[in-house]
Short mmCIF file of C-alpha atoms in Angstrom, two decimals:
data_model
loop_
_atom_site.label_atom_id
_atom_site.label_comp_id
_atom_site.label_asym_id
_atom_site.label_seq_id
_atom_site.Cartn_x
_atom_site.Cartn_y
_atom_site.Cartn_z
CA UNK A 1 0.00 0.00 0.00
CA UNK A 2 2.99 2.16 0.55
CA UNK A 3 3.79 1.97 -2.87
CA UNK A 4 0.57 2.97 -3.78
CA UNK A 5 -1.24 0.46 -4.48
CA UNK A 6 -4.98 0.18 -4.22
CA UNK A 7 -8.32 -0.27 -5.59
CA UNK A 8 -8.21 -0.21 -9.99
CA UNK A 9 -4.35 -0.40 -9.28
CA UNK A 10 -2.58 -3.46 -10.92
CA UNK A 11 0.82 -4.87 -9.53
CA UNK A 12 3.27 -6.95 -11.95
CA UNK A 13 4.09 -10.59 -10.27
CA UNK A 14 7.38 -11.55 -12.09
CA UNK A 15 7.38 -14.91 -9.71
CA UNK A 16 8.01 -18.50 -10.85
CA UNK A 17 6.12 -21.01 -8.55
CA UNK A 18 6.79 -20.90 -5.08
CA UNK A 19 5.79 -20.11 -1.89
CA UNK A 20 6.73 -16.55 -2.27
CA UNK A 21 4.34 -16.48 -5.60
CA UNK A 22 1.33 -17.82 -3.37
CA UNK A 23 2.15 -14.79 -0.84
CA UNK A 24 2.53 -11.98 -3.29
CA UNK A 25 -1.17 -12.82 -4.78
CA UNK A 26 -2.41 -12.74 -1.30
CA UNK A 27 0.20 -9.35 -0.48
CA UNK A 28 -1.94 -7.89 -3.61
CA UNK A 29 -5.47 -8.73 -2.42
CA UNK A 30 -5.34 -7.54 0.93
CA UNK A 31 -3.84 -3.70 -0.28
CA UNK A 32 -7.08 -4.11 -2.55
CA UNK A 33 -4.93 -4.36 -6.10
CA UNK A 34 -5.26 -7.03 -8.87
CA UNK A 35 -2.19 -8.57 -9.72
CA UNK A 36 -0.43 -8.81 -13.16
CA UNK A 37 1.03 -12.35 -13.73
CA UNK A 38 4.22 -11.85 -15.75
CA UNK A 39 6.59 -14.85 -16.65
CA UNK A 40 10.28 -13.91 -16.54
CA UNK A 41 11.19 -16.65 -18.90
CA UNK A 42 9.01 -14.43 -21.61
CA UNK A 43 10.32 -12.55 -24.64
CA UNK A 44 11.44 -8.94 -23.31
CA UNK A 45 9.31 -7.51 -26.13
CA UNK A 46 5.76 -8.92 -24.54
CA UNK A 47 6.89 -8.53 -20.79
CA UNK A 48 7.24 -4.77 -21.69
CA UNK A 49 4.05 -5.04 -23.47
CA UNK A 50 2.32 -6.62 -20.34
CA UNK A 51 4.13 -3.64 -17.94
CA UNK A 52 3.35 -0.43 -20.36
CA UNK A 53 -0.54 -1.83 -21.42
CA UNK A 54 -1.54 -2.41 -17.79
CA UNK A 55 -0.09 0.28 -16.53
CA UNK A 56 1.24 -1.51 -13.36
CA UNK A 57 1.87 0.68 -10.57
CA UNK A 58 5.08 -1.79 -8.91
CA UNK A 59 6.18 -5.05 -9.75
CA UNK A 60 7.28 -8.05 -7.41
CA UNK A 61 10.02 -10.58 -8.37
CA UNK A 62 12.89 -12.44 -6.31
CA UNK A 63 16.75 -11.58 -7.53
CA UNK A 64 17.13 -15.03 -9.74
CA UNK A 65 14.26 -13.12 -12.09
CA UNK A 66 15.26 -9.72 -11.53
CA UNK A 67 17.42 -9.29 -14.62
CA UNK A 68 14.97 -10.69 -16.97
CA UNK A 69 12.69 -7.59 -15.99
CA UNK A 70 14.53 -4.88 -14.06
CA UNK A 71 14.88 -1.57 -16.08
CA UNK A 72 11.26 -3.31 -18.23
CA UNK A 73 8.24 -1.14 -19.14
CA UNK A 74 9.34 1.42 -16.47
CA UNK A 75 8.13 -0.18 -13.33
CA UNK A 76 10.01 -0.27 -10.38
CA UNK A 77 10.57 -3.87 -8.25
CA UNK A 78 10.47 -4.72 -5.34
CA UNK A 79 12.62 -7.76 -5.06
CA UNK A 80 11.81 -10.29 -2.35
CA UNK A 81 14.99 -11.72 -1.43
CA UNK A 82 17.17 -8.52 -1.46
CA UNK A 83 19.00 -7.46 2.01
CA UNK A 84 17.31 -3.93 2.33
CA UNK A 85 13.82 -5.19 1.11
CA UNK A 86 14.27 -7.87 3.37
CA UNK A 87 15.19 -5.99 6.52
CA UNK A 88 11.90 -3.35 6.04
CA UNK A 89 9.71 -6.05 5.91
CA UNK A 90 10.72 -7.01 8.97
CA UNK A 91 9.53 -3.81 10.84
CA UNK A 92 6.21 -3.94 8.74
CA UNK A 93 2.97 -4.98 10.83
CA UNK A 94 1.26 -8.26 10.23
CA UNK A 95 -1.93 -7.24 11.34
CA UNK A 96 -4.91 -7.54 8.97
CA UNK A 97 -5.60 -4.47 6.83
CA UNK A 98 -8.67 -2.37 7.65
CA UNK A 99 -10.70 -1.05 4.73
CA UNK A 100 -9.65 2.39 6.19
CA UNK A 101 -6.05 1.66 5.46
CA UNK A 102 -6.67 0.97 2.04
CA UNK A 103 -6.38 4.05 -0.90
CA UNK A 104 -9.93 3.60 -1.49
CA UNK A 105 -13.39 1.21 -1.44
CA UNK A 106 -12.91 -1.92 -2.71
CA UNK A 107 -16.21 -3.30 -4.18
CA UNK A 108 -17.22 -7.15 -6.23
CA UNK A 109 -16.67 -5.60 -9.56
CA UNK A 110 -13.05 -4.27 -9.08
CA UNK A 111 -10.19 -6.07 -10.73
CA UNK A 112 -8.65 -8.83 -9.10
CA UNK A 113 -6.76 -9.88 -11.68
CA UNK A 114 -4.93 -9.09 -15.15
CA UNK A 115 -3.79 -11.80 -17.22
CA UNK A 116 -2.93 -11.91 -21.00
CA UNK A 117 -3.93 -13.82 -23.39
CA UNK A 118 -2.68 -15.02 -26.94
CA UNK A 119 -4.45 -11.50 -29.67
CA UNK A 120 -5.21 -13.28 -32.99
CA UNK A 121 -3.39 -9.73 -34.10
CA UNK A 122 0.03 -11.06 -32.60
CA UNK A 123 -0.72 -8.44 -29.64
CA UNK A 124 -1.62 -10.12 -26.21
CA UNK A 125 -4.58 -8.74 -25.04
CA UNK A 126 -5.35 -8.42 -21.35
CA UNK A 127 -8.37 -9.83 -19.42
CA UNK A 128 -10.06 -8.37 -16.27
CA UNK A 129 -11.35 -10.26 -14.07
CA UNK A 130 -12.95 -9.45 -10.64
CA UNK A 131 -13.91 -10.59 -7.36
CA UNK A 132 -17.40 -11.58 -8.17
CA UNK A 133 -16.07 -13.50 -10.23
CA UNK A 134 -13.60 -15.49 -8.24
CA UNK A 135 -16.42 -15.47 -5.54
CA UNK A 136 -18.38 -17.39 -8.03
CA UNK A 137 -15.12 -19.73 -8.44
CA UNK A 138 -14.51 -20.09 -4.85
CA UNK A 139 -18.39 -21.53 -3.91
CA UNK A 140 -18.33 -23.74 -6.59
CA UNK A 141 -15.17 -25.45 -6.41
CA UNK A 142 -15.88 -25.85 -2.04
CA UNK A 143 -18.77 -27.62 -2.97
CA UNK A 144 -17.91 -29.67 -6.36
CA UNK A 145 -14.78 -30.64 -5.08
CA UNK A 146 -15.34 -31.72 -1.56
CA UNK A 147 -12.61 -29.63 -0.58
CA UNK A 148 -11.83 -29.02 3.43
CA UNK A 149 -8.89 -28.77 6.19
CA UNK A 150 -8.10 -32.09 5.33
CA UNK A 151 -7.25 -32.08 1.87
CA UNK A 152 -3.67 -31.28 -0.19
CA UNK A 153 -4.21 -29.61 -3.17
CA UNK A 154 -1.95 -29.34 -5.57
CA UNK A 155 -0.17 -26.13 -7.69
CA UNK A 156 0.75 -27.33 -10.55
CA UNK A 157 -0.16 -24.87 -13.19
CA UNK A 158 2.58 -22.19 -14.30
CA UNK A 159 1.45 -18.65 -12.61
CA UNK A 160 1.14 -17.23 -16.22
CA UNK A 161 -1.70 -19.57 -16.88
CA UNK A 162 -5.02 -18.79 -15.05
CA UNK A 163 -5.41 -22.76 -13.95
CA UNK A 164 -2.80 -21.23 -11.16
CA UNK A 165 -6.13 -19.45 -9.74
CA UNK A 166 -7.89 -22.54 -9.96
CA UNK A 167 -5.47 -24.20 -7.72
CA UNK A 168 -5.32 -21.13 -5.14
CA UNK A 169 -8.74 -20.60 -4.53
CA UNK A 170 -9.53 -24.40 -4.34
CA UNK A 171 -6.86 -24.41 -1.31
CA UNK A 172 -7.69 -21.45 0.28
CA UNK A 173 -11.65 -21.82 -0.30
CA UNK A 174 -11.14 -24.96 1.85
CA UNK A 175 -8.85 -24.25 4.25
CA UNK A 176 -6.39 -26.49 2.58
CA UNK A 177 -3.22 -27.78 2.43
CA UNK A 178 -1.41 -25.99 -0.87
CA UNK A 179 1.49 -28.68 -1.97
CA UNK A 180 3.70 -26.44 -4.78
CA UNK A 181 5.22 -28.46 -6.98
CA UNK A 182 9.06 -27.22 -8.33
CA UNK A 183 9.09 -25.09 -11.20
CA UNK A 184 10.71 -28.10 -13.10
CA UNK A 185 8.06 -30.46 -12.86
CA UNK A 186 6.04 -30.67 -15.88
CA UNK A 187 4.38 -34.31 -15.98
CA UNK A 188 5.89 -37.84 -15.94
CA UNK A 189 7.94 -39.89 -13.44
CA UNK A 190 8.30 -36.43 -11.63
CA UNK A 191 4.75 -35.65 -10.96
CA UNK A 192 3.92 -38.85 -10.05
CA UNK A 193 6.51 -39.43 -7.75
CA UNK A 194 5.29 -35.72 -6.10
CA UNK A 195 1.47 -36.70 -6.02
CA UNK A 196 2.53 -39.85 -4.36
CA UNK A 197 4.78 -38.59 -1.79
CA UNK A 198 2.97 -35.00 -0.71
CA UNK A 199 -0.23 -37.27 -0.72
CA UNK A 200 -2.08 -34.99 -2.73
CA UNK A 201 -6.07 -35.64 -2.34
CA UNK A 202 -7.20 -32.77 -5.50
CA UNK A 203 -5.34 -31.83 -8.42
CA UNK A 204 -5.85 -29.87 -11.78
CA UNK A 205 -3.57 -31.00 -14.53
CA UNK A 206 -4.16 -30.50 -18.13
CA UNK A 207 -4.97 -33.43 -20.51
CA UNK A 208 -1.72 -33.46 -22.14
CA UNK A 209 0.03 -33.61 -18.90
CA UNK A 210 -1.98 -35.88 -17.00
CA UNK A 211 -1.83 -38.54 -19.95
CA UNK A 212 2.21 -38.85 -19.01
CA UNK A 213 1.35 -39.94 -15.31
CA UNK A 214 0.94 -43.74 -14.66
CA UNK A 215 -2.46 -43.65 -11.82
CA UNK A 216 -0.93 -46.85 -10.19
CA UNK A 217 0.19 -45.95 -6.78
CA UNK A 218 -1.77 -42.92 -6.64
CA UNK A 219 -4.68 -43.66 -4.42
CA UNK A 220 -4.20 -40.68 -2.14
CA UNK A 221 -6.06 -38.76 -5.50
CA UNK A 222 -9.33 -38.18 -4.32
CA UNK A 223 -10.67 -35.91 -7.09
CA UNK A 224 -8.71 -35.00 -10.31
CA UNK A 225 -9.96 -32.20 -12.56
CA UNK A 226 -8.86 -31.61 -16.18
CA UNK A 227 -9.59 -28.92 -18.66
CA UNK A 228 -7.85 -26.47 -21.02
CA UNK A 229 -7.86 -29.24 -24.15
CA UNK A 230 -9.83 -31.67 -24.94
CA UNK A 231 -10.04 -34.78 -22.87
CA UNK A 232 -10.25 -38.52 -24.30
CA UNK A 233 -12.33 -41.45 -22.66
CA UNK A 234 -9.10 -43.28 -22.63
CA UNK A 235 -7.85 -40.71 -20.33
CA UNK A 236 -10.86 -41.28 -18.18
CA UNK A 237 -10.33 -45.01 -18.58
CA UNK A 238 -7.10 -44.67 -16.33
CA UNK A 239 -8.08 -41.85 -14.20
CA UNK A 240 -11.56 -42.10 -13.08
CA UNK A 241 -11.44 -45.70 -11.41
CA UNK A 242 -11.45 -45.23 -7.68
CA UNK A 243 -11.69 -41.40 -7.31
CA UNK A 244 -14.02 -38.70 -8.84
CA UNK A 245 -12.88 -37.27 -12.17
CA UNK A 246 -14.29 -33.78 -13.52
CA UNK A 247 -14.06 -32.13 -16.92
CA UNK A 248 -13.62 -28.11 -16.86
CA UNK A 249 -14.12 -26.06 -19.68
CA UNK A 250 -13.86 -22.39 -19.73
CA UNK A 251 -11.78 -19.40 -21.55
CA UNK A 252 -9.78 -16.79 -19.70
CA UNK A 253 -12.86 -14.59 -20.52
CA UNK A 254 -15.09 -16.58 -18.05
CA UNK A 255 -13.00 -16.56 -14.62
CA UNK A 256 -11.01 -19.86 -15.76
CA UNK A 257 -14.09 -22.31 -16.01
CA UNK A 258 -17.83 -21.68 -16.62
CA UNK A 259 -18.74 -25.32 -17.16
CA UNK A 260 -18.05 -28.30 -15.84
CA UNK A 261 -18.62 -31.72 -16.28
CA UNK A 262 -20.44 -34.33 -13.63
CA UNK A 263 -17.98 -36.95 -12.20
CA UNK A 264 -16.97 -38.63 -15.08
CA UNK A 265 -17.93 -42.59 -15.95
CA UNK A 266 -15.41 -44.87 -17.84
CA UNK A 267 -17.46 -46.03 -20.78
CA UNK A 268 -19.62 -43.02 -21.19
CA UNK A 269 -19.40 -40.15 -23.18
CA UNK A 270 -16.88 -37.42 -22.07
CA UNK A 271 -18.91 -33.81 -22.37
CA UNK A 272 -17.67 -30.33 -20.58
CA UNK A 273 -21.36 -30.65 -18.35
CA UNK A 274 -23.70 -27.66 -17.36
CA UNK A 275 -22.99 -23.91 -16.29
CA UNK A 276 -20.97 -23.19 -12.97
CA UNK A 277 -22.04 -20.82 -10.19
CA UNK A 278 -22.21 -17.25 -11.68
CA UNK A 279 -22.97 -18.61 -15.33
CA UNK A 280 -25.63 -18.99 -18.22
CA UNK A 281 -24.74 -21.10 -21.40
CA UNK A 282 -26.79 -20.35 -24.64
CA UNK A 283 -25.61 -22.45 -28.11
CA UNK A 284 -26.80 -20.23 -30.68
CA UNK A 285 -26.61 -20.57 -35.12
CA UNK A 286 -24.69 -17.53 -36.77
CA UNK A 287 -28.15 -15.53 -36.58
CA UNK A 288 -28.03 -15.87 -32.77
CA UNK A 289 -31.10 -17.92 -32.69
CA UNK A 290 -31.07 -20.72 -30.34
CA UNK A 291 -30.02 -24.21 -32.03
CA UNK A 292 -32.07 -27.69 -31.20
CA UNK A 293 -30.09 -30.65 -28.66
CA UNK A 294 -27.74 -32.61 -31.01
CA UNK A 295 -27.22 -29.67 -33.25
CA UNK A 296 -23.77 -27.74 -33.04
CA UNK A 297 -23.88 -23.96 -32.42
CA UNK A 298 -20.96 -21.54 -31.02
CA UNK A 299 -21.12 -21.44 -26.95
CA UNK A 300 -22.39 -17.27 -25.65
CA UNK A 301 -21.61 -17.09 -21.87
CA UNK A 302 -23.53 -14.85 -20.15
CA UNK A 303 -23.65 -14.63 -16.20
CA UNK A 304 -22.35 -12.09 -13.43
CA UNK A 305 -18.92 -13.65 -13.22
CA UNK A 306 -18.15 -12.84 -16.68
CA UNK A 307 -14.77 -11.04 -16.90
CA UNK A 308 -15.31 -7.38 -16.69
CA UNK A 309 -13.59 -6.97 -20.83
CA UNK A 310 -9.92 -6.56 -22.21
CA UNK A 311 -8.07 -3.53 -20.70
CA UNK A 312 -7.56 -0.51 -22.79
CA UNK A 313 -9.24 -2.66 -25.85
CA UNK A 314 -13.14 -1.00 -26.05
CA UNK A 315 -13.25 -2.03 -29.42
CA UNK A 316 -11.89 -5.75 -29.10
CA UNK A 317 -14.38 -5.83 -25.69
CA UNK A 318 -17.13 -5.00 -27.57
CA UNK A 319 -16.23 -7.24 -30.53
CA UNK A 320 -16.30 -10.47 -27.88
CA UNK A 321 -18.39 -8.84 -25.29
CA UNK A 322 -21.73 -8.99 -27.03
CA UNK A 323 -25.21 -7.45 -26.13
CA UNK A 324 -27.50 -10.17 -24.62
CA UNK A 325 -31.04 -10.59 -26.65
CA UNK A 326 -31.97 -12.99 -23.80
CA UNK A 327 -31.33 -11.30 -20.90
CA UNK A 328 -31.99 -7.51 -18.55
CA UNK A 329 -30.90 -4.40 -20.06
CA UNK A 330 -27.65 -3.95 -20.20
CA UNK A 331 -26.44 -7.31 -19.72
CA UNK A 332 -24.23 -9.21 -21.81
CA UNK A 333 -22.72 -12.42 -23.61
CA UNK A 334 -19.48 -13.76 -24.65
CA UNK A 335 -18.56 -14.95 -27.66
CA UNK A 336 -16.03 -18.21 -26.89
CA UNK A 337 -15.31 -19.59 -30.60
CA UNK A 338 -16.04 -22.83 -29.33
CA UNK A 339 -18.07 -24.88 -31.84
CA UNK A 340 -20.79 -27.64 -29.04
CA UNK A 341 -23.71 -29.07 -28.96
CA UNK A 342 -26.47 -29.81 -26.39
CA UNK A 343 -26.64 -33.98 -25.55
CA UNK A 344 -30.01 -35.58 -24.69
CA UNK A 345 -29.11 -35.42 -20.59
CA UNK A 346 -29.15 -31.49 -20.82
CA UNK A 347 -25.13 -31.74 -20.93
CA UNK A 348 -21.91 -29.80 -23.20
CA UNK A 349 -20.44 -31.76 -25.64
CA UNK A 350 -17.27 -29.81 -26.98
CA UNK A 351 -16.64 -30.21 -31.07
CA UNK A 352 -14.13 -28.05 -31.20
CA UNK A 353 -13.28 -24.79 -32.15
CA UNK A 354 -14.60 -22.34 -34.64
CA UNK A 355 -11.23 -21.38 -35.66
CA UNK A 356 -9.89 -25.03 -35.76
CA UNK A 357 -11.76 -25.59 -39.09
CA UNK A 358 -10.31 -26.06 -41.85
CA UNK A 359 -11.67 -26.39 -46.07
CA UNK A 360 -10.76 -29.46 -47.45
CA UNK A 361 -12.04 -30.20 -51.36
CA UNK A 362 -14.49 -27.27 -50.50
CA UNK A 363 -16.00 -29.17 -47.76
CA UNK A 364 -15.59 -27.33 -43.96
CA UNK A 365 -14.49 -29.88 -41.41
CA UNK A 366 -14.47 -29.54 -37.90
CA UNK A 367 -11.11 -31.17 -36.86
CA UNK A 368 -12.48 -31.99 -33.45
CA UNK A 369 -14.67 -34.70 -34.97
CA UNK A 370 -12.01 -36.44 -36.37
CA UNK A 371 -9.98 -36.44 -33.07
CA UNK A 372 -13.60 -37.84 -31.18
CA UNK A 373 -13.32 -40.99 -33.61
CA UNK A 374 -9.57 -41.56 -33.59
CA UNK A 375 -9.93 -41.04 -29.68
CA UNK A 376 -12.31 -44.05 -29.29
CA UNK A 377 -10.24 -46.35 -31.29
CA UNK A 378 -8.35 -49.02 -28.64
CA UNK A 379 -5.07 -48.13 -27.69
CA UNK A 380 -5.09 -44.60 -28.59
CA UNK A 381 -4.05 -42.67 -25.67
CA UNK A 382 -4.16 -39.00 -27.00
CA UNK A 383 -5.16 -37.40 -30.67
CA UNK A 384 -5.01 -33.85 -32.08
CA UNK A 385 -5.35 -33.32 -35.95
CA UNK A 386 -4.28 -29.96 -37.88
CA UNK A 387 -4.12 -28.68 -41.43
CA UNK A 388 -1.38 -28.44 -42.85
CA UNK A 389 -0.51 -26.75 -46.15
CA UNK A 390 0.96 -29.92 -48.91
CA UNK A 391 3.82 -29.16 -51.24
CA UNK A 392 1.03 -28.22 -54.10
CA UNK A 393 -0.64 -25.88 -51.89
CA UNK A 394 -3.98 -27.74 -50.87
CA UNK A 395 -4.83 -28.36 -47.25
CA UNK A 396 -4.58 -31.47 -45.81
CA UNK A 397 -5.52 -33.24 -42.69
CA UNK A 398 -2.72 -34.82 -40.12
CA UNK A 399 -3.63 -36.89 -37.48
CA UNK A 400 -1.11 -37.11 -33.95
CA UNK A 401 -1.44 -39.88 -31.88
CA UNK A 402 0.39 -41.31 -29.10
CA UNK A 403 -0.23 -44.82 -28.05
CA UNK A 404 -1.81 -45.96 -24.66
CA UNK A 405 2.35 -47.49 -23.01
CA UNK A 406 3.14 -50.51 -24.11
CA UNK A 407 0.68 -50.86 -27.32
CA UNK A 408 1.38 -50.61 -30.88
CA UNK A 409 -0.65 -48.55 -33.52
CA UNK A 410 -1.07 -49.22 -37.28
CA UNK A 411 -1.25 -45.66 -39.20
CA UNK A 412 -3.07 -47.54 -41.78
CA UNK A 413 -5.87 -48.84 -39.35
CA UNK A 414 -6.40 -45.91 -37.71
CA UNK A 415 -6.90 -44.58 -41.19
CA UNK A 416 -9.49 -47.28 -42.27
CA UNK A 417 -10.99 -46.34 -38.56
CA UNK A 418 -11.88 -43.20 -39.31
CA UNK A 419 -13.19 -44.44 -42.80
CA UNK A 420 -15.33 -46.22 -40.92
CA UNK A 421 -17.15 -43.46 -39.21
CA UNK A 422 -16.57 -40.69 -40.96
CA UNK A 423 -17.32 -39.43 -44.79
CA UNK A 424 -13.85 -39.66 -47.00
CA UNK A 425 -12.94 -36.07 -47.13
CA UNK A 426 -12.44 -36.55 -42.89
CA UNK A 427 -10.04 -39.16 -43.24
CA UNK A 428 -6.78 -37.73 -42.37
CA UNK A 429 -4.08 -38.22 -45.17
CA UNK A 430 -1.26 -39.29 -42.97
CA UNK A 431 -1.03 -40.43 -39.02
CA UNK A 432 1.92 -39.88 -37.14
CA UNK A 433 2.75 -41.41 -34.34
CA UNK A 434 4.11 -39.19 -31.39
CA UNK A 435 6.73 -40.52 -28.84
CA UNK A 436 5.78 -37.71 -26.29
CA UNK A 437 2.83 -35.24 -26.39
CA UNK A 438 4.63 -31.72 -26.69
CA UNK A 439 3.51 -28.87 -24.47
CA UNK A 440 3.96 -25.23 -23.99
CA UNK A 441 4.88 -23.75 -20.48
CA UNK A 442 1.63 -23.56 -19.56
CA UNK A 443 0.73 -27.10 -19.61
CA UNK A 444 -1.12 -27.01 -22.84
CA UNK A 445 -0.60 -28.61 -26.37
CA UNK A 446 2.11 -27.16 -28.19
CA UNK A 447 0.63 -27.52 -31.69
CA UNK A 448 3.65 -25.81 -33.72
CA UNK A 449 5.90 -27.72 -32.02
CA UNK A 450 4.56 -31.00 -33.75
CA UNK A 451 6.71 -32.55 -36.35
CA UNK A 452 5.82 -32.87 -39.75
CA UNK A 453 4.49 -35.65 -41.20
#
């Protein structure tokens, strides 16, 4: 608060994951601030970005980072682990902070966070999100979860990515244990061997990452969420035995998930559920009109815990941040891009997205379909197909797969597989078989990092 910080005020968290990243969020909350994730390990050119387009008021970091952002954007650090910063905090008070202390009121819709996203422009774009929103977040995830004093919840996710959110506010809405993993553990042997020994009870891990952990041991793992990709019922067939297994789907947009899944059944279909607390769901045709169950539609969000738009983008907000025919005055929806559909039990099934389709032969495929077939045949453990431009300039499809450990895959089957299902033009021209499913810092596939065929 000394340094100004307040209500509307953002502060810059140049933090890997740690203990002292879990503090800082908490440091920022309680002065009545949002805080600005910023990775150190990101391109100067976008930190700066991040610093100068938010406007951020101080940063935080710890000396190992400092020289990735000191002298950045013009914001001035405070660095954790240096001897003067060190000895002041020591005289600071660690009483609670009164609303009088604070520079001003701090109210539901303030900002409680900033976090950018990918801009289809090349320009991140940054997302506001406020404490109605995490509100919403923090009943639901009490209650789905079955989260209490007892339990260990895992932080996993990189601090960049909002899944880190996720994994604070399940802890703290509980009254939890927090287990941080290292900054170097991605997936594999490593998490494992951390879920096993920290006797984790909830985690979040992405798809991608939770396909490279062997279950077997693991029985400490009461309730496993995924979300962020798309998630295959031979992921559930490993995962879901003996513990409760959720589905999340949401975009930055809609304070990290707006849907989720019921417990998920090995055998049944895998769908992204109903709305969360705070949320409304419409799937509407490109007229806006409603579409019937079965038929697919683009997902609108609508709902209080909507994020509040992109800062310093009106014209971007109000591209995404749409009037609402269906609700009060003055309310409003979100566009997501995601291409679903209704199912018969009043469920989300995810098809994929909007901007994942490609033209092949003049016919528009929706490459999530493909992956839903591939997905179901046996021994596929993980699928993602892509366009890709051939050497005479037409588009073709390319199916990645990795195989469930210890099984073999036939390109060629898989290929009459799909032929089986789906019409021609769907069936992907080559199949590659991946040795390891590669992922970007945050957990997520890493689709230009995928080899060509």
């Amino acid at each position: 608060m000394s340094c100004g910080v307040g209500p509307g005020s953002f502060v810059a968290l140049a933090l890997s994951r740690s203990v002292e990243s879990v503090v800082a969020v908490w440091a920022v909350a309680k002065a009545g601030g949002a805080f600005l994730p910023v990775d150190p390990s990101y391109p100067v050119d976008r930190i700066e970005h991040m610093l100068v387009d938010s406007g951020a008021v101080v940063g935080v970091t710890l000396g190992a980072h400092s020289g990735a952002v000191s002298g950045v954007g013009g914001v001035s650090w405070v660095v954790l682990d240096d001897p003067d910063v060190v000895a002041d905090l020591a005289f600071r008070s660690s009483a609670p902070v009164l609303d009088a202390e604070r520079s001003g009121v701090l109210r539901l819709d303030d900002a409680a966070y900033l976090i950018y996203t990918s801009g289809s422009t090349g320009v991140p774009k940054g997302v506001v999100v406020t404490h109605r929103g995490v509100g919403n977040l923090a009943a639901e995830e009490r209650v789905r979860f079955g989260v209490g004093p007892s339990s260990r919840v895992l932080a996993f996710a990189s601090p960049s990515f909002d899944a880190s959110i996720l994994e604070f506010v399940l802890a703290f809405s509980g009254g939890s244990t927090m287990v941080i993993a290292p900054p170097l553990v991605f997936g594999g042997v490593e998490l494992a061997s951390l879920l096993g020994a920290e006797r984790v009870t909830h985690a979040f891990v992405t798809p991608a990452a939770l396909a490279s952990v062997d279950p077997v041991g693991l029985e400490s793992v009461e309730v496993v969420v995924t979300g962020g990709d798309v998630c295959s019922p031979e992921l559930v067939a490993r995962w879901a035995p003996g513990r409760r297994m959720f589905n999340a789907y949401g975009p930055t947009e809609a304070t990290i998930f707006s849907s989720i899944s019921s417990a998920l059944v090995v055998g049944e279909s895998v769908d992204i559920g109903s709305p969360t607390i705070g949320f409304a769901e419409v799937v509407l045709d490109a007229r806006l009109n409603p579409v019937p169950v079965g038929v697919v539609g683009e997902l609108y969000l609508a709902g209080p815990a909507l994020a509040r738009g992109y800062h310093a983008r009106l014209g971007l907000s109000a591209e995404r941040f749409v009037a609402n025919p269906f609700g009060g005055a003055g309310s409003r929806m979100y566009r997501t891009g995601d291409v679903v559909r209704w199912n018969s039990s009043g469920a989300l099934e995810y098809v994929g997205r909007s901007d994942f389709q490609v033209k092949v032969r003049g016919f528009r495929i929706e490459l999530g379909e493909i992956d839903s077939v591939l997905a179901g045949a046996p021994g596929v453990d993980f699928v993602v197909t892509v366009g890709r431009e051939s050497a005479a300039g037409a588009t073709v499809l390319v199916s990645y797969v990795l195989a469930v450990a210890g099984t073999e895959l036939d390109a060629a089957a898989l290929r009459e597989h799909v032929g089986s299902v789906l019409p021609a033009h769907m069936v992907p021209s080559a199949v590659v078989m991946l040795e390891s499913i590669p992922l970007t810092p945050a957990g997520k596939l890493d689709r230009r990092a995928l080899p060509e065929p």
